[in-house]
């Protein structure tokens, strides 16, 4: 009886070791895929678009500029599409939403949103606002030139990061 007990224990140990070796050999040559995780800086640039969102022709070069700077510097970029009607009064809550999201740069692409941004800019001196050319009224509100908006937005956001 005692001998059978030792044989049973030995068989369990050998079987466990065999399973362990088999598992080790089956996983040892397998490579894991590269990680998709991106470590972002603690900096966020946000685009305020009209009701058509990124499909708007006015939004496309600006969004491309934000994506360029995100790829180069690993900042977070996002957008928020406003609902109709598009007036300074109706756009103010959307600007406030982006400020609550802690956006370091708020980019607008139309005059009504630019007016809403100008109204709150003095209350948020650490936030940089980028608005269509001819719409800036504060020191932290900068115009986006109409020529080559993609490069201009990328440059202005790069400057804000520094």
PDB file of C-alpha atoms in Angstrom:
ATOM      1  CA  UNK A   1       0.000   0.000   0.000  1.00  0.00           C
ATOM      2  CA  UNK A   2       2.802   2.334   0.895  1.00  0.00           C
ATOM      3  CA  UNK A   3       4.630   1.526  -2.304  1.00  0.00           C
ATOM      4  CA  UNK A   4       1.538   2.277  -4.433  1.00  0.00           C
ATOM      5  CA  UNK A   5       1.288   5.646  -2.769  1.00  0.00           C
ATOM      6  CA  UNK A   6       4.866   6.563  -3.752  1.00  0.00           C
ATOM      7  CA  UNK A   7       4.267   5.380  -7.306  1.00  0.00           C
ATOM      8  CA  UNK A   8       1.133   7.529  -7.533  1.00  0.00           C
ATOM      9  CA  UNK A   9       2.983  10.606  -6.244  1.00  0.00           C
ATOM     10  CA  UNK A  10       5.867   9.978  -8.664  1.00  0.00           C
ATOM     11  CA  UNK A  11       3.444   9.599 -11.580  1.00  0.00           C
ATOM     12  CA  UNK A  12       1.702  12.900 -10.709  1.00  0.00           C
ATOM     13  CA  UNK A  13       5.062  14.716 -10.465  1.00  0.00           C
ATOM     14  CA  UNK A  14       6.253  13.323 -13.814  1.00  0.00           C
ATOM     15  CA  UNK A  15       2.918  14.155 -15.498  1.00  0.00           C
ATOM     16  CA  UNK A  16       2.960  17.716 -14.120  1.00  0.00           C
ATOM     17  CA  UNK A  17       6.545  18.213 -15.268  1.00  0.00           C
ATOM     18  CA  UNK A  18       5.660  16.847 -18.704  1.00  0.00           C
ATOM     19  CA  UNK A  19       2.722  19.222 -19.073  1.00  0.00           C
ATOM     20  CA  UNK A  20       4.908  22.141 -17.953  1.00  0.00           C
ATOM     21  CA  UNK A  21       7.637  21.305 -20.481  1.00  0.00           C
ATOM     22  CA  UNK A  22       5.071  20.863 -23.264  1.00  0.00           C
ATOM     23  CA  UNK A  23       3.498  24.239 -22.517  1.00  0.00           C
ATOM     24  CA  UNK A  24       6.888  25.939 -22.333  1.00  0.00           C
ATOM     25  CA  UNK A  25       7.947  24.483 -25.694  1.00  0.00           C
ATOM     26  CA  UNK A  26       4.676  25.389 -27.400  1.00  0.00           C
ATOM     27  CA  UNK A  27       4.858  29.067 -26.386  1.00  0.00           C
ATOM     28  CA  UNK A  28       8.611  29.681 -26.541  1.00  0.00           C
ATOM     29  CA  UNK A  29       8.845  30.322 -30.306  1.00  0.00           C
ATOM     30  CA  UNK A  30       5.687  32.432 -30.536  1.00  0.00           C
ATOM     31  CA  UNK A  31       6.220  36.181 -30.874  1.00  0.00           C
ATOM     32  CA  UNK A  32       3.688  38.609 -29.537  1.00  0.00           C
ATOM     33  CA  UNK A  33       2.402  41.258 -31.942  1.00  0.00           C
ATOM     34  CA  UNK A  34       3.712  44.782 -31.420  1.00  0.00           C
ATOM     35  CA  UNK A  35       1.834  46.870 -28.923  1.00  0.00           C
ATOM     36  CA  UNK A  36      -0.730  49.312 -30.303  1.00  0.00           C
ATOM     37  CA  UNK A  37      -0.665  51.456 -27.205  1.00  0.00           C
ATOM     38  CA  UNK A  38       0.452  55.035 -27.670  1.00  0.00           C
ATOM     39  CA  UNK A  39       1.693  57.097 -24.767  1.00  0.00           C
ATOM     40  CA  UNK A  40       0.349  60.605 -25.218  1.00  0.00           C
ATOM     41  CA  UNK A  41       1.606  63.853 -23.742  1.00  0.00           C
ATOM     42  CA  UNK A  42      -0.598  65.638 -21.255  1.00  0.00           C
ATOM     43  CA  UNK A  43      -1.703  68.118 -23.908  1.00  0.00           C
ATOM     44  CA  UNK A  44      -4.889  68.217 -25.941  1.00  0.00           C
ATOM     45  CA  UNK A  45      -5.953  70.153 -29.035  1.00  0.00           C
ATOM     46  CA  UNK A  46      -9.671  70.202 -29.834  1.00  0.00           C
ATOM     47  CA  UNK A  47     -11.493  71.181 -33.008  1.00  0.00           C
ATOM     48  CA  UNK A  48     -14.994  72.657 -32.948  1.00  0.00           C
ATOM     49  CA  UNK A  49     -16.764  71.885 -36.230  1.00  0.00           C
ATOM     50  CA  UNK A  50     -20.129  72.621 -37.745  1.00  0.00           C
ATOM     51  CA  UNK A  51     -22.982  70.103 -37.900  1.00  0.00           C
ATOM     52  CA  UNK A  52     -21.355  68.097 -40.703  1.00  0.00           C
ATOM     53  CA  UNK A  53     -18.303  67.395 -38.537  1.00  0.00           C
ATOM     54  CA  UNK A  54     -15.105  66.378 -40.290  1.00  0.00           C
ATOM     55  CA  UNK A  55     -16.938  66.004 -43.615  1.00  0.00           C
ATOM     56  CA  UNK A  56     -17.028  69.781 -43.893  1.00  0.00           C
ATOM     57  CA  UNK A  57     -14.558  71.143 -46.477  1.00  0.00           C
ATOM     58  CA  UNK A  58     -13.547  73.832 -43.971  1.00  0.00           C
ATOM     59  CA  UNK A  59     -12.722  71.227 -41.314  1.00  0.00           C
ATOM     60  CA  UNK A  60     -10.626  68.876 -43.447  1.00  0.00           C
ATOM     61  CA  UNK A  61      -7.357  70.876 -43.724  1.00  0.00           C
ATOM     62  CA  UNK A  62      -7.587  71.947 -40.084  1.00  0.00           C
ATOM     63  CA  UNK A  63      -8.148  68.363 -38.905  1.00  0.00           C
ATOM     64  CA  UNK A  64      -5.270  67.182 -41.100  1.00  0.00           C
ATOM     65  CA  UNK A  65      -3.015  69.767 -39.437  1.00  0.00           C
ATOM     66  CA  UNK A  66      -4.081  68.555 -35.991  1.00  0.00           C
ATOM     67  CA  UNK A  67      -3.405  64.946 -36.976  1.00  0.00           C
ATOM     68  CA  UNK A  68       0.035  65.926 -38.300  1.00  0.00           C
ATOM     69  CA  UNK A  69       1.029  67.562 -35.038  1.00  0.00           C
ATOM     70  CA  UNK A  70      -0.401  64.644 -33.040  1.00  0.00           C
ATOM     71  CA  UNK A  71       1.682  62.168 -35.026  1.00  0.00           C
ATOM     72  CA  UNK A  72       4.824  64.258 -34.565  1.00  0.00           C
ATOM     73  CA  UNK A  73       4.422  65.148 -30.889  1.00  0.00           C
ATOM     74  CA  UNK A  74       2.017  62.540 -29.436  1.00  0.00           C
ATOM     75  CA  UNK A  75      -0.553  65.069 -28.240  1.00  0.00           C
ATOM     76  CA  UNK A  76      -4.213  64.106 -28.072  1.00  0.00           C
ATOM     77  CA  UNK A  77      -6.546  65.599 -30.678  1.00  0.00           C
ATOM     78  CA  UNK A  78     -10.325  65.429 -30.790  1.00  0.00           C
ATOM     79  CA  UNK A  79     -13.264  67.189 -32.382  1.00  0.00           C
ATOM     80  CA  UNK A  80     -16.775  68.163 -31.411  1.00  0.00           C
ATOM     81  CA  UNK A  81     -19.518  68.781 -33.977  1.00  0.00           C
ATOM     82  CA  UNK A  82     -22.048  71.475 -33.126  1.00  0.00           C
ATOM     83  CA  UNK A  83     -25.748  71.267 -33.864  1.00  0.00           C
ATOM     84  CA  UNK A  84     -27.775  73.856 -35.756  1.00  0.00           C
ATOM     85  CA  UNK A  85     -28.350  76.804 -35.499  1.00  0.00           C
ATOM     86  CA  UNK A  86     -24.833  78.090 -35.789  1.00  0.00           C
ATOM     87  CA  UNK A  87     -24.738  81.368 -33.829  1.00  0.00           C
ATOM     88  CA  UNK A  88     -22.349  82.729 -31.207  1.00  0.00           C
ATOM     89  CA  UNK A  89     -24.978  82.160 -28.503  1.00  0.00           C
ATOM     90  CA  UNK A  90     -25.630  78.565 -29.535  1.00  0.00           C
ATOM     91  CA  UNK A  91     -21.902  77.861 -29.977  1.00  0.00           C
ATOM     92  CA  UNK A  92     -20.916  79.052 -26.473  1.00  0.00           C
ATOM     93  CA  UNK A  93     -21.917  75.790 -24.721  1.00  0.00           C
ATOM     94  CA  UNK A  94     -19.773  73.830 -27.179  1.00  0.00           C
ATOM     95  CA  UNK A  95     -16.752  76.031 -26.473  1.00  0.00           C
ATOM     96  CA  UNK A  96     -17.423  75.558 -22.747  1.00  0.00           C
ATOM     97  CA  UNK A  97     -17.546  71.786 -23.274  1.00  0.00           C
ATOM     98  CA  UNK A  98     -14.088  71.816 -24.854  1.00  0.00           C
ATOM     99  CA  UNK A  99     -12.770  73.893 -21.963  1.00  0.00           C
ATOM    100  CA  UNK A 100     -14.231  71.384 -19.493  1.00  0.00           C
ATOM    101  CA  UNK A 101     -12.450  68.630 -21.410  1.00  0.00           C
ATOM    102  CA  UNK A 102      -9.249  70.533 -20.546  1.00  0.00           C
ATOM    103  CA  UNK A 103      -8.303  71.274 -24.122  1.00  0.00           C
ATOM    104  CA  UNK A 104      -5.068  73.273 -24.202  1.00  0.00           C
ATOM    105  CA  UNK A 105      -5.829  74.501 -27.717  1.00  0.00           C
ATOM    106  CA  UNK A 106      -9.345  75.119 -29.021  1.00  0.00           C
ATOM    107  CA  UNK A 107      -9.644  75.453 -32.802  1.00  0.00           C
ATOM    108  CA  UNK A 108     -12.734  76.926 -34.460  1.00  0.00           C
ATOM    109  CA  UNK A 109     -13.462  77.031 -38.181  1.00  0.00           C
ATOM    110  CA  UNK A 110     -16.343  79.490 -38.509  1.00  0.00           C
ATOM    111  CA  UNK A 111     -17.110  83.044 -37.429  1.00  0.00           C
ATOM    112  CA  UNK A 112     -19.889  82.205 -34.952  1.00  0.00           C
ATOM    113  CA  UNK A 113     -17.676  79.778 -33.027  1.00  0.00           C
ATOM    114  CA  UNK A 114     -14.808  82.279 -33.217  1.00  0.00           C
ATOM    115  CA  UNK A 115     -17.052  84.899 -31.614  1.00  0.00           C
ATOM    116  CA  UNK A 116     -17.951  82.456 -28.835  1.00  0.00           C
ATOM    117  CA  UNK A 117     -14.242  81.679 -28.316  1.00  0.00           C
ATOM    118  CA  UNK A 118     -13.358  85.380 -28.157  1.00  0.00           C
ATOM    119  CA  UNK A 119     -16.023  85.899 -25.486  1.00  0.00           C
ATOM    120  CA  UNK A 120     -14.415  83.395 -23.094  1.00  0.00           C
ATOM    121  CA  UNK A 121     -10.743  83.755 -24.043  1.00  0.00           C
ATOM    122  CA  UNK A 122      -9.915  86.355 -21.394  1.00  0.00           C
ATOM    123  CA  UNK A 123     -11.275  84.035 -18.682  1.00  0.00           C
ATOM    124  CA  UNK A 124      -8.946  81.226 -19.841  1.00  0.00           C
ATOM    125  CA  UNK A 125      -5.499  82.801 -20.378  1.00  0.00           C
ATOM    126  CA  UNK A 126      -3.728  79.415 -20.383  1.00  0.00           C
ATOM    127  CA  UNK A 127      -5.797  78.123 -23.302  1.00  0.00           C
ATOM    128  CA  UNK A 128      -4.805  79.004 -26.856  1.00  0.00           C
ATOM    129  CA  UNK A 129      -7.699  79.645 -29.231  1.00  0.00           C
ATOM    130  CA  UNK A 130      -7.187  79.347 -32.990  1.00  0.00           C
ATOM    131  CA  UNK A 131      -9.866  81.087 -35.043  1.00  0.00           C
ATOM    132  CA  UNK A 132     -10.404  81.994 -38.701  1.00  0.00           C
ATOM    133  CA  UNK A 133      -8.297  84.893 -39.918  1.00  0.00           C
ATOM    134  CA  UNK A 134      -9.787  88.266 -39.004  1.00  0.00           C
ATOM    135  CA  UNK A 135     -11.596  86.968 -35.901  1.00  0.00           C
ATOM    136  CA  UNK A 136      -9.031  87.298 -33.106  1.00  0.00           C
ATOM    137  CA  UNK A 137      -9.485  89.919 -30.381  1.00  0.00           C
ATOM    138  CA  UNK A 138      -7.384  88.663 -27.423  1.00  0.00           C
ATOM    139  CA  UNK A 139      -3.726  87.829 -26.898  1.00  0.00           C
ATOM    140  CA  UNK A 140      -4.468  84.118 -26.523  1.00  0.00           C
ATOM    141  CA  UNK A 141      -6.671  84.095 -29.640  1.00  0.00           C
ATOM    142  CA  UNK A 142      -4.620  83.573 -32.787  1.00  0.00           C
ATOM    143  CA  UNK A 143      -5.757  83.710 -36.408  1.00  0.00           C
ATOM    144  CA  UNK A 144      -5.498  80.719 -38.734  1.00  0.00           C
ATOM    145  CA  UNK A 145      -4.246  82.044 -42.082  1.00  0.00           C
ATOM    146  CA  UNK A 146      -6.449  81.129 -45.018  1.00  0.00           C
ATOM    147  CA  UNK A 147      -3.438  80.035 -47.073  1.00  0.00           C
ATOM    148  CA  UNK A 148      -2.220  76.468 -46.359  1.00  0.00           C
ATOM    149  CA  UNK A 149      -4.356  75.936 -43.273  1.00  0.00           C
ATOM    150  CA  UNK A 150      -3.004  72.435 -42.630  1.00  0.00           C
ATOM    151  CA  UNK A 151       0.573  73.664 -42.191  1.00  0.00           C
ATOM    152  CA  UNK A 152      -0.568  76.784 -40.331  1.00  0.00           C
ATOM    153  CA  UNK A 153      -2.597  74.823 -37.779  1.00  0.00           C
ATOM    154  CA  UNK A 154       0.255  72.376 -37.287  1.00  0.00           C
ATOM    155  CA  UNK A 155       2.716  75.241 -36.701  1.00  0.00           C
ATOM    156  CA  UNK A 156       0.395  77.135 -34.332  1.00  0.00           C
ATOM    157  CA  UNK A 157      -0.279  74.036 -32.218  1.00  0.00           C
ATOM    158  CA  UNK A 158       3.457  73.209 -32.168  1.00  0.00           C
ATOM    159  CA  UNK A 159       4.074  76.730 -30.848  1.00  0.00           C
ATOM    160  CA  UNK A 160       1.421  76.256 -28.146  1.00  0.00           C
ATOM    161  CA  UNK A 161       3.083  73.059 -26.908  1.00  0.00           C
ATOM    162  CA  UNK A 162       6.343  74.846 -26.172  1.00  0.00           C
TER     163      UNK A 162
END
